[in-house]
mmCIF file of C-alpha atoms in Angstrom:
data_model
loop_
_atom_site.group_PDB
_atom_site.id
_atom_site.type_symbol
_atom_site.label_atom_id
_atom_site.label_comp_id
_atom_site.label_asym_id
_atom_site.label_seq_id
_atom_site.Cartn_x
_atom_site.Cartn_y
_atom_site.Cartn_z
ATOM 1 C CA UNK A 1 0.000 0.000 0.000
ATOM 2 C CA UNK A 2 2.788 2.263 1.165
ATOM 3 C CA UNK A 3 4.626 1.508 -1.938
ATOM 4 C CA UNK A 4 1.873 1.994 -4.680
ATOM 5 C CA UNK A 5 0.480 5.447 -3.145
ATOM 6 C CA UNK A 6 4.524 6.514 -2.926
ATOM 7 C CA UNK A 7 4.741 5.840 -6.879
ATOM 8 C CA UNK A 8 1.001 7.526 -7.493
ATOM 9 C CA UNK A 9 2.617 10.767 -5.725
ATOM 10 C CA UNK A 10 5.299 10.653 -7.577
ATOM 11 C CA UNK A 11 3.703 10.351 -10.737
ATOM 12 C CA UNK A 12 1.100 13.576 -9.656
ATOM 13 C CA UNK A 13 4.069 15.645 -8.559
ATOM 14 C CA UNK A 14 5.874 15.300 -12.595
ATOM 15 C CA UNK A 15 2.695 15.740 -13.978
ATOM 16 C CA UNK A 16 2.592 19.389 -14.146
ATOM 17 C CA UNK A 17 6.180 19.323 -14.446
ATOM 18 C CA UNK A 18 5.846 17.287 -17.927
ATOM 19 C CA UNK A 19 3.222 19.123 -19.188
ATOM 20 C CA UNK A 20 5.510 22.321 -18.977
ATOM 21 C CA UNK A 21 8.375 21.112 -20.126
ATOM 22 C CA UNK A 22 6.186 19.505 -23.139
ATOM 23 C CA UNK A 23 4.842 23.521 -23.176
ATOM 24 C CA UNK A 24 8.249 24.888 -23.595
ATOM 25 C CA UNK A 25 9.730 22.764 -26.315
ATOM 26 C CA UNK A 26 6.640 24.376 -28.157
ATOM 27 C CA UNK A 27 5.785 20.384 -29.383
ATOM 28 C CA UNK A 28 2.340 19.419 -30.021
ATOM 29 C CA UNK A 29 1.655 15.547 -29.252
ATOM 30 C CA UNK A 30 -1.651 13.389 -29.963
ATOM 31 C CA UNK A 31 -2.153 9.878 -29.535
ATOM 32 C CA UNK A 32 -2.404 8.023 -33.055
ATOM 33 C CA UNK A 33 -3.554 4.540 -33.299
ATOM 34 C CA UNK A 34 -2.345 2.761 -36.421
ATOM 35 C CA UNK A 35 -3.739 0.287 -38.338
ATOM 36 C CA UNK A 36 -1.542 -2.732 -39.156
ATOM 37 C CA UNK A 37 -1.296 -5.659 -40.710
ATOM 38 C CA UNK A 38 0.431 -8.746 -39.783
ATOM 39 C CA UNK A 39 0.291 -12.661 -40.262
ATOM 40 C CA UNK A 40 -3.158 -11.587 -42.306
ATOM 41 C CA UNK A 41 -4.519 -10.134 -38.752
ATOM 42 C CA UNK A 42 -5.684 -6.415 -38.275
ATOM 43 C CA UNK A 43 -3.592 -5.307 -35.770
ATOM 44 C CA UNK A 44 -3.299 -1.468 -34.015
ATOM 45 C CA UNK A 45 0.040 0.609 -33.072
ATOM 46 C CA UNK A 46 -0.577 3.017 -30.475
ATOM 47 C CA UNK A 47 2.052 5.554 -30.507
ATOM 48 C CA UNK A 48 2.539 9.602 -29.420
ATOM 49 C CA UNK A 49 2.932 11.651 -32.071
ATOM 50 C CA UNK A 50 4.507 14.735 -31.427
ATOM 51 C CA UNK A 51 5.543 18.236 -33.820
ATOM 52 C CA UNK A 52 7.347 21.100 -33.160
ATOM 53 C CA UNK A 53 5.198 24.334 -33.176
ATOM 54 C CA UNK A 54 7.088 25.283 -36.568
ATOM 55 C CA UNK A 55 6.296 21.924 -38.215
ATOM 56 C CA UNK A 56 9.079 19.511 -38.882
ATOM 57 C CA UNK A 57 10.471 17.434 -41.980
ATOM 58 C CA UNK A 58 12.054 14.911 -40.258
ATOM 59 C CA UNK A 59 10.482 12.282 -37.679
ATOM 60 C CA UNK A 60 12.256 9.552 -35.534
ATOM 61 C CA UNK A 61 10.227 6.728 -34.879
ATOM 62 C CA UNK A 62 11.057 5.822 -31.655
ATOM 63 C CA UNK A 63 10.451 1.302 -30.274
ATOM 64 C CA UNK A 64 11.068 0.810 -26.929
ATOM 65 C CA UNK A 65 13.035 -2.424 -25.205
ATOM 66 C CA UNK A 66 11.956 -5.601 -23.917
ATOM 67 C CA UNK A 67 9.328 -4.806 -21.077
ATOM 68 C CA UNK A 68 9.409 -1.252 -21.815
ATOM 69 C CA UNK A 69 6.877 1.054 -23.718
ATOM 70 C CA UNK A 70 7.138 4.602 -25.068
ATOM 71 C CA UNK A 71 7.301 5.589 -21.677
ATOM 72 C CA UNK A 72 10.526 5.071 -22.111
ATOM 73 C CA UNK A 73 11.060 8.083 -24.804
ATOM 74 C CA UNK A 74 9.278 10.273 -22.790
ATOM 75 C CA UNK A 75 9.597 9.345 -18.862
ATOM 76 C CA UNK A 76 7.345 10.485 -16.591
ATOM 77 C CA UNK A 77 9.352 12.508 -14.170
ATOM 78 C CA UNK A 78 10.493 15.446 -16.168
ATOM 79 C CA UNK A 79 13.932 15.047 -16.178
ATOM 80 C CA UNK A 80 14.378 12.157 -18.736
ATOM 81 C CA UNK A 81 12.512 13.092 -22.187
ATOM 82 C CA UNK A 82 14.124 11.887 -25.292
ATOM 83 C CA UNK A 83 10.913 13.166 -27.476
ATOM 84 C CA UNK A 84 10.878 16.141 -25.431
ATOM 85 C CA UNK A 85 14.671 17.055 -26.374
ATOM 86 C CA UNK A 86 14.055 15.706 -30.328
ATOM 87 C CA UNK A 87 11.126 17.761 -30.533
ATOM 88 C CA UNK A 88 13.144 21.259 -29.080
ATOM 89 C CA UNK A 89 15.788 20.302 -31.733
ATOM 90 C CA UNK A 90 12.963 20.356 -34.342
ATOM 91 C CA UNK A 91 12.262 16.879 -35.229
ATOM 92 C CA UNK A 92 9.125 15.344 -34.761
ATOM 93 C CA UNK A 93 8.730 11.600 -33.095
ATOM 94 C CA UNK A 94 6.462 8.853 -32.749
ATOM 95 C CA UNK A 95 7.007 6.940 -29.918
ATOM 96 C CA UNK A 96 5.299 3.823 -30.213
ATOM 97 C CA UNK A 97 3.963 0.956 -28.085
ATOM 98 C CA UNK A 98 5.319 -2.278 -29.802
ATOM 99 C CA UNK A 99 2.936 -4.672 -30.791
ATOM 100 C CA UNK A 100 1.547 -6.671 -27.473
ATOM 101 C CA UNK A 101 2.926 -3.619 -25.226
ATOM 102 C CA UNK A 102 1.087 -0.678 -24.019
ATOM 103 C CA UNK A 103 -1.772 0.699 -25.936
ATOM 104 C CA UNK A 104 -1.311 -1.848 -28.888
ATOM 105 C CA UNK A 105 -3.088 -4.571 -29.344
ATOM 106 C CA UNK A 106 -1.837 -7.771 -28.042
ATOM 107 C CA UNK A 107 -1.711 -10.297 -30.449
ATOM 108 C CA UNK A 108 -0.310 -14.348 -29.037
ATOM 109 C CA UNK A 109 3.185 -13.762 -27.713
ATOM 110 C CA UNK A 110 3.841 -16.804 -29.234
ATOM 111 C CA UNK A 111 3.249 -15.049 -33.090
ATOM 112 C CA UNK A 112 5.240 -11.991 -32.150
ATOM 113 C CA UNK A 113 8.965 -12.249 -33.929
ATOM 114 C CA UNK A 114 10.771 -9.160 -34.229
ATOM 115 C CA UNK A 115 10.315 -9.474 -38.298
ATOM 116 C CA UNK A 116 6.747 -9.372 -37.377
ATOM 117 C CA UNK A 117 7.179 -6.345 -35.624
ATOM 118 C CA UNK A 118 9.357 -4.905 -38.219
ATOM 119 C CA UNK A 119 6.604 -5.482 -40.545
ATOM 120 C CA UNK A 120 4.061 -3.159 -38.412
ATOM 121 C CA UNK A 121 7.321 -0.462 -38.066
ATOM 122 C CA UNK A 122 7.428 -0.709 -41.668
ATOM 123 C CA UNK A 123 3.576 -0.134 -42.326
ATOM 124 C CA UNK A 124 3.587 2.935 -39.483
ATOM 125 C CA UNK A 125 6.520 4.784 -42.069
ATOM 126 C CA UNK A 126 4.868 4.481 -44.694
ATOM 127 C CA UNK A 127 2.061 6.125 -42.515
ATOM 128 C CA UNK A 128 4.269 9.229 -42.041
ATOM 129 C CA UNK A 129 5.511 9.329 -45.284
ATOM 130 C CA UNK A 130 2.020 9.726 -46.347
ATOM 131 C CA UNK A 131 0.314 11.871 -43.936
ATOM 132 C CA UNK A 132 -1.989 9.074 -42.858
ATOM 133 C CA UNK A 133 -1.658 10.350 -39.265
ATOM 134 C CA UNK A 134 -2.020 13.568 -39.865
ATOM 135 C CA UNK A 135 1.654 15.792 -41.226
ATOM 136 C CA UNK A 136 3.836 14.135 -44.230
ATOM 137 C CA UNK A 137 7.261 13.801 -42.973
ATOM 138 C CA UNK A 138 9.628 13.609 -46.237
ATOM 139 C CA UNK A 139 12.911 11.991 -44.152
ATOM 140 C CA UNK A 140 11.960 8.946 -41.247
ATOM 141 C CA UNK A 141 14.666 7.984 -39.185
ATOM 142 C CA UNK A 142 13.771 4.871 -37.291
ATOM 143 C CA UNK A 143 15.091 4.084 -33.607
ATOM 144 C CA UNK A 144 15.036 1.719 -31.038
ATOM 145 C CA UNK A 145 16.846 0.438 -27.568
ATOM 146 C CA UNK A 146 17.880 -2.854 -27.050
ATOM 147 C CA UNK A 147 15.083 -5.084 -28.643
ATOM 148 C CA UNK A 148 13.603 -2.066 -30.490
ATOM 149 C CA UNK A 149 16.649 -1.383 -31.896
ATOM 150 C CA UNK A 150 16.910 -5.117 -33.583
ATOM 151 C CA UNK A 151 13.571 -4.332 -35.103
ATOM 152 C CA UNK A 152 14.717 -1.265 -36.392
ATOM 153 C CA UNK A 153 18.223 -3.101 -37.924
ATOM 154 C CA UNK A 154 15.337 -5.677 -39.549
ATOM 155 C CA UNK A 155 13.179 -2.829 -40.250
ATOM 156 C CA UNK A 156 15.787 -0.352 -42.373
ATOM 157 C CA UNK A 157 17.511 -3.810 -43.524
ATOM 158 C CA UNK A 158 14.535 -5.331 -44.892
ATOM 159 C CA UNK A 159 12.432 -2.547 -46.660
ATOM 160 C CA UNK A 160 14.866 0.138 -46.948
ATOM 161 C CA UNK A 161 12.487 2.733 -46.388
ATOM 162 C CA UNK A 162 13.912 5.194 -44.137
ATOM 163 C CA UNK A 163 16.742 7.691 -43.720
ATOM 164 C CA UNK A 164 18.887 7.515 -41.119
ATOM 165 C CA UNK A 165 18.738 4.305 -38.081
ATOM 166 C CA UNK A 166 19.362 4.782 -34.626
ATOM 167 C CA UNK A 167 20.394 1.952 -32.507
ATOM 168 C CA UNK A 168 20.649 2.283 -29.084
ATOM 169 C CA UNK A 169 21.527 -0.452 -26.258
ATOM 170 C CA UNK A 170 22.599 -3.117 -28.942
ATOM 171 C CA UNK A 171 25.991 -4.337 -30.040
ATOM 172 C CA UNK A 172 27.653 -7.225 -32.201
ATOM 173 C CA UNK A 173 28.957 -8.622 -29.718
ATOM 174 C CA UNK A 174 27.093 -9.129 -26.579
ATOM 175 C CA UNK A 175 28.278 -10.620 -23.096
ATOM 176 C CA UNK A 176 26.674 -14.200 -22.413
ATOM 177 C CA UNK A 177 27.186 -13.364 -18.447
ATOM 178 C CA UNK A 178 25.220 -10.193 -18.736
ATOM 179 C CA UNK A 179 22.159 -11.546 -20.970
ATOM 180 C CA UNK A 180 21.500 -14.564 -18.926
ATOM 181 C CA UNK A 181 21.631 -12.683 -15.853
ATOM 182 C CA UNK A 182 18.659 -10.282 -17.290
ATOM 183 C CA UNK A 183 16.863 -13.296 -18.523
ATOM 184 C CA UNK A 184 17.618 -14.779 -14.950
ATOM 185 C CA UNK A 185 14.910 -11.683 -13.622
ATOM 186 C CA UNK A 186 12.326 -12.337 -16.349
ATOM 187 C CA UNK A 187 8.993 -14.228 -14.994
ATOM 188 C CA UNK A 188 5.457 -14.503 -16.472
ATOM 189 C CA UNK A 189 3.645 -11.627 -16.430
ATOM 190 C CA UNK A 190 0.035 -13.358 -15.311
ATOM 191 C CA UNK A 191 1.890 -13.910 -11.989
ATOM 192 C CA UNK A 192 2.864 -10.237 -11.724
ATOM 193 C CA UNK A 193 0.374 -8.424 -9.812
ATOM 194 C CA UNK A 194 0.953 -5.406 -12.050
ATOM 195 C CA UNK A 195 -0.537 -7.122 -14.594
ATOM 196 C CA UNK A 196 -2.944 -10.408 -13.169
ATOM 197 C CA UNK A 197 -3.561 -13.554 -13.866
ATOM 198 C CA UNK A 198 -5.864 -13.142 -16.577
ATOM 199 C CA UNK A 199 -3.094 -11.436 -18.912
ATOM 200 C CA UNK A 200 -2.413 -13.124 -21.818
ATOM 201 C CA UNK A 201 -0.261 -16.545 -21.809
ATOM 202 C CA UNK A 202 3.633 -16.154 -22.964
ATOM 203 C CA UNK A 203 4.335 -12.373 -22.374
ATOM 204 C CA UNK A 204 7.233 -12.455 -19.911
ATOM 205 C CA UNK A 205 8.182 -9.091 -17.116
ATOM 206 C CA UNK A 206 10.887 -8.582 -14.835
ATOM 207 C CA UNK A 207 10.316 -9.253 -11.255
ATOM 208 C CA UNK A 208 9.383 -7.151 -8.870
ATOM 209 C CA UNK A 209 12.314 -5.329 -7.450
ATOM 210 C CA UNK A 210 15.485 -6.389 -10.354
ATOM 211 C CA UNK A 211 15.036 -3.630 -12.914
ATOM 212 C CA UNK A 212 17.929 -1.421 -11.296
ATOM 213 C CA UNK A 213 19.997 -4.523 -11.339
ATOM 214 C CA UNK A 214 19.128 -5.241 -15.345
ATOM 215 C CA UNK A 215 19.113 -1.793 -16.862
ATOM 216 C CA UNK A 216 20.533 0.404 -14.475
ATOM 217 C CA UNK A 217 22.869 -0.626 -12.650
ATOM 218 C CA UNK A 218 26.400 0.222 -12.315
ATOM 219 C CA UNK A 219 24.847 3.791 -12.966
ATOM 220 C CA UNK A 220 23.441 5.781 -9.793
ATOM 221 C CA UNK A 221 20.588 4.449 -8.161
ATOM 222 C CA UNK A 222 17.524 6.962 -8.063
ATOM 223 C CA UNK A 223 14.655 5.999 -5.487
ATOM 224 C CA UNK A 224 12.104 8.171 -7.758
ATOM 225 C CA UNK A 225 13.486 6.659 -11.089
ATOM 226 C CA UNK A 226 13.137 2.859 -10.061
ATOM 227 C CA UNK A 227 9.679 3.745 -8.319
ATOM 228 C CA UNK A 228 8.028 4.868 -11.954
ATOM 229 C CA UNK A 229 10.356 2.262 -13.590
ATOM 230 C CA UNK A 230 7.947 -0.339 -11.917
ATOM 231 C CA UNK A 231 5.089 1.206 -12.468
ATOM 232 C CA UNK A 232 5.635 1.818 -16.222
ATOM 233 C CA UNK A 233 7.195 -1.725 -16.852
ATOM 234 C CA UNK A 234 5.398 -3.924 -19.444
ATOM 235 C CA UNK A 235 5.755 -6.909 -20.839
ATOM 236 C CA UNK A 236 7.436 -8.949 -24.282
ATOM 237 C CA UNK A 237 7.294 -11.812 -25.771
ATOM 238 C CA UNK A 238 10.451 -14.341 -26.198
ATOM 239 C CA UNK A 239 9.706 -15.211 -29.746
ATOM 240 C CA UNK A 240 10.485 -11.525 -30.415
ATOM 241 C CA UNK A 241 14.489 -11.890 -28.747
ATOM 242 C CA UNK A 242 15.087 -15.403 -30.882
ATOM 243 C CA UNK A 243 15.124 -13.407 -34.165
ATOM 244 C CA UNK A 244 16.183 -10.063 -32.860
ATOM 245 C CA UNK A 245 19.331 -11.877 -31.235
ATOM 246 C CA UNK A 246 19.970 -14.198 -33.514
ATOM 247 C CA UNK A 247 19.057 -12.606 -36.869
ATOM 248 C CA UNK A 248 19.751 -8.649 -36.023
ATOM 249 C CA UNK A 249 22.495 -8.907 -33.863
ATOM 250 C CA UNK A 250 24.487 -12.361 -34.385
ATOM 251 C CA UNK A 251 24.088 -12.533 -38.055
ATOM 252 C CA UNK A 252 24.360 -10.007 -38.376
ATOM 253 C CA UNK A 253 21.678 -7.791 -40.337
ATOM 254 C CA UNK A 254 22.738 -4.594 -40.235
ATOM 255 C CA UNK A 255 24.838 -4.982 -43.151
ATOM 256 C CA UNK A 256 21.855 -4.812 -45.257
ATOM 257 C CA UNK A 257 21.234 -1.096 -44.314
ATOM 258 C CA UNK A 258 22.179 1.401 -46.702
ATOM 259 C CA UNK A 259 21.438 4.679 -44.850
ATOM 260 C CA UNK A 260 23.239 6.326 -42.050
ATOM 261 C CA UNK A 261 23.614 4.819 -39.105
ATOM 262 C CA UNK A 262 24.595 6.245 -35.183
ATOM 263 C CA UNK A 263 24.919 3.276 -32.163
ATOM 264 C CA UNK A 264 24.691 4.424 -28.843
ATOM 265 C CA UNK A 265 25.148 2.229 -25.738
ATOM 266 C CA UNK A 266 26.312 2.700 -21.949
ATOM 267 C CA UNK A 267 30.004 2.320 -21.233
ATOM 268 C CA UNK A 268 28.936 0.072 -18.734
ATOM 269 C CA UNK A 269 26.018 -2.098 -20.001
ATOM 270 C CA UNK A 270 26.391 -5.462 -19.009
ATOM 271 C CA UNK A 271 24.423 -7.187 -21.983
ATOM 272 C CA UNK A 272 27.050 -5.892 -24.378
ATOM 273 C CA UNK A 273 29.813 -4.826 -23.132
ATOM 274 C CA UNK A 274 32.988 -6.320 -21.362
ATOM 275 C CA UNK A 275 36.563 -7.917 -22.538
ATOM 276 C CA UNK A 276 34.130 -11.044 -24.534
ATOM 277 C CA UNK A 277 31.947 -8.621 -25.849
ATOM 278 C CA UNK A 278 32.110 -5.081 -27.315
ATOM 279 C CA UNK A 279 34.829 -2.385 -25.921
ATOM 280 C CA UNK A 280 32.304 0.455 -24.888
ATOM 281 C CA UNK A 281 34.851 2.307 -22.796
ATOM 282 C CA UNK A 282 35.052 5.354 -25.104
ATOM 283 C CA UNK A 283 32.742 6.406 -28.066
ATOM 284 C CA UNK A 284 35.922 5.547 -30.609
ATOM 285 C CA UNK A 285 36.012 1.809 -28.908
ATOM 286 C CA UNK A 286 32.701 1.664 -29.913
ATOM 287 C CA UNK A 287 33.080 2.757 -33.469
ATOM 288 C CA UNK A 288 35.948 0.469 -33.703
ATOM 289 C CA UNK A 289 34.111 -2.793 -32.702
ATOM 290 C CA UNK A 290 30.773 -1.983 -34.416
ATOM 291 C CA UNK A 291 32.238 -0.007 -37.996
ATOM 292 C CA UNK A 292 32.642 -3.689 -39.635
ATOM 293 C CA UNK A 293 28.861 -4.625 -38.828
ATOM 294 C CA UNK A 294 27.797 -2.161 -41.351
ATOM 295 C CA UNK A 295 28.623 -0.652 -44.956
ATOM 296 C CA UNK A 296 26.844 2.533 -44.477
ATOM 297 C CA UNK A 297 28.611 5.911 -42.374
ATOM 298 C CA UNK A 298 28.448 5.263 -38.620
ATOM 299 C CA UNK A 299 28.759 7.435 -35.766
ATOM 300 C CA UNK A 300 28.975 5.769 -32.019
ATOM 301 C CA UNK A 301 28.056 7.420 -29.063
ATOM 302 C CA UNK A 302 29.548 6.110 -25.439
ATOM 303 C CA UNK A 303 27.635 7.272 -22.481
ATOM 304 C CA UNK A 304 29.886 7.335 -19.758
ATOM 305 C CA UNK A 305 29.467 5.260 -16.467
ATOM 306 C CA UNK A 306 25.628 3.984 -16.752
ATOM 307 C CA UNK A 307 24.338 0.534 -17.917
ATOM 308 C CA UNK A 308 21.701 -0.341 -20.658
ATOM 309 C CA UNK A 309 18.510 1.742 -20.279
ATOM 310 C CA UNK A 310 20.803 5.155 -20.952
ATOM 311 C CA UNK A 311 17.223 7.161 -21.472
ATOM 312 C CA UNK A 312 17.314 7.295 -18.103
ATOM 313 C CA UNK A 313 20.915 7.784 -17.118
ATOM 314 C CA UNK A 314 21.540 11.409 -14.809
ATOM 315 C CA UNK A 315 23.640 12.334 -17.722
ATOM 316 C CA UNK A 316 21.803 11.704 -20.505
ATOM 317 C CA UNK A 317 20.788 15.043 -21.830
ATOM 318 C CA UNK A 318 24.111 14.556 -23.272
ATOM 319 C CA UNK A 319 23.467 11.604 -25.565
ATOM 320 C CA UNK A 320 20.199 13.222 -26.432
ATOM 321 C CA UNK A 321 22.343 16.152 -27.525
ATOM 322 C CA UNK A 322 24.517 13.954 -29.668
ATOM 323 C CA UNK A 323 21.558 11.922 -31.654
ATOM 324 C CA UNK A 324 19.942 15.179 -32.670
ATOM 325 C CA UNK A 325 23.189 16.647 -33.771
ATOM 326 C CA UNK A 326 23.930 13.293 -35.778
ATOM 327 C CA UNK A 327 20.189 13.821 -37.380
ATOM 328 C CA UNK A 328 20.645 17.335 -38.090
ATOM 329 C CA UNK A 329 24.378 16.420 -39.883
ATOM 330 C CA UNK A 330 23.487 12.754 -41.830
ATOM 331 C CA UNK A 331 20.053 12.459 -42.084
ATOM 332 C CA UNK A 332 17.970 16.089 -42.069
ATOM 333 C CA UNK A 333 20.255 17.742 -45.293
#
């Protein structure tokens, strides 16, 4: 009881505090629900789309990570908006819910592949490029952490229909030691209370309590962060990390995209980084290990001294800062 009216204050207190920050990157953001169609099934993306006052060319559509939705783009504290910094560097986003997360619909986990997602990204650009949601953006730049950014390397690989690719929380190389022990906190989500035991069969969560420990961690702990952390988790389904691992990453994919490229990743995420895996110490250890895993121009961006979820990270107004200068010099020319 204690805990759940500590994380409902919390989320009144940023309320205001988002709404004015929304106010004073002069964005405009509506809720879209896109039609889809996958495996011959009408399907729905829910997403926030948001536009500079001044209109924008360019939009980043934005897929969040495994058991994260587009909460994640735009937290709700105040402090930690990707869209909100995009958007005051005059791109527009969509931040979507992936398919099965958030406000999308929820199709069996067990048909959910990360080329099936890809084909719903794919359908939701064409979307922009067409004004079917409302302003025709002329350049898309797709984006994603972790999982969302293997479906955007299948995504930009497979269709070839966008501008620029941002991959965030993802390497070539990843370190065994650090995945399992993130799968180790993974459980069913119809025995999370969050969620109930009438939620859908196959969508896995993290247990209560070991999302510091998976995304976070060695970064600073912040009571406030991990609080709405909880009580924005959601939920993914495995099928979507078999192809997304082992097609997107191990393969590896990304050689098939023919657009710009920028990687981003903690200097200290466990999933991909250590002496087995990818050399994330610096941003030019990172374009040293990742520049043969693609034939189009690359730019890497180390955060320093936080693990995988680097949305979140004290410092990351910094790495915001670098994506939209990377957008404004490769893709928005």
């Amino acid at each position: 009881m204690r805990y759940s009216l500590a994380v409902g204050l919390v989320a009144l207190m940023v309320a205001s505090s988002l709404t004015s920050a929304s106010a004073s990157a002069g964005a405009r953001c509506r809720d879209v629900d896109a039609p889809v169609t996958v495996l011959g099934h009408r399907e729905v993306v829910h997403g926030s789309l948001c536009t500079p006052a001044a209109g924008a060319a360019t939009v980043q559509v934005l897929i969040p990570g495994a058991t994260y939705n587009s909460s994640y783009w735009d937290f709700p504290d105040g402090k930690h908006s990707f869209r909100a910094a995009q958007n005051a560097a005059g791109f527009a986003t969509f931040a979507v819910d992936r398919l099965g997360t958030g406000g999308s619909s929820r199709p069996p986990a067990v048909t959910l592949t990360a080329f099936v997602q890809a084909d719903a990204m794919h359908q939701v650009v064409q979307g922009l490029r067409s004004g079917a949601y409302g302003p025709r953006f002329s350049r898309v730049v797709i984006g994603g952490h972790s999982l969302g950014a293997a479906i955007s390397a299948v995504e930009a690989g497979t269709y070839k229909d966008v501008d620029g690719v941002l991959l965030t929380g993802m390497t070539h190389r990843v370190n065994p030691t650090g995945v399992a022990a993130a799968f180790a906190n993974f459980r069913p989500a119809n025995l999370d209370t969050k969620f109930g035991v009438l939620f859908p069969l196959g969508y896995l969560t993290t247990a209560p309590g070991t999302r510091y420990d998976s995304f976070h961690a060695p970064g600073r702990l912040v009571p406030d962060v991990m609080a709405l952390e909880e009580s924005t988790k959601d939920v993914f389904a495995p099928t979507e990390a078999v192809d997304g691992l082992g097609v997107a990453v191990l393969l590896p994919y990304s050689l098939l995209i023919n657009v710009p490229v920028m990687t981003a990743v903690g200097s200290h995420d466990a999933a991909v980084c250590g002496p087995l895996a990818t050399n994330c110490s610096t941003s030019e250890t990172l374009h040293a290990a990742e520049a043969p895993y693609f034939r189009s121009p690359l730019r890497a961006y180390a955060l320093p001294d936080y693990g995988h979820s680097i949305n979140l990270a004290p410092n990351a107004r910094d790495y915001y800062s670098a994506v939209s200068s990377w957008v404004r010099e490769e893709v928005d020319r």
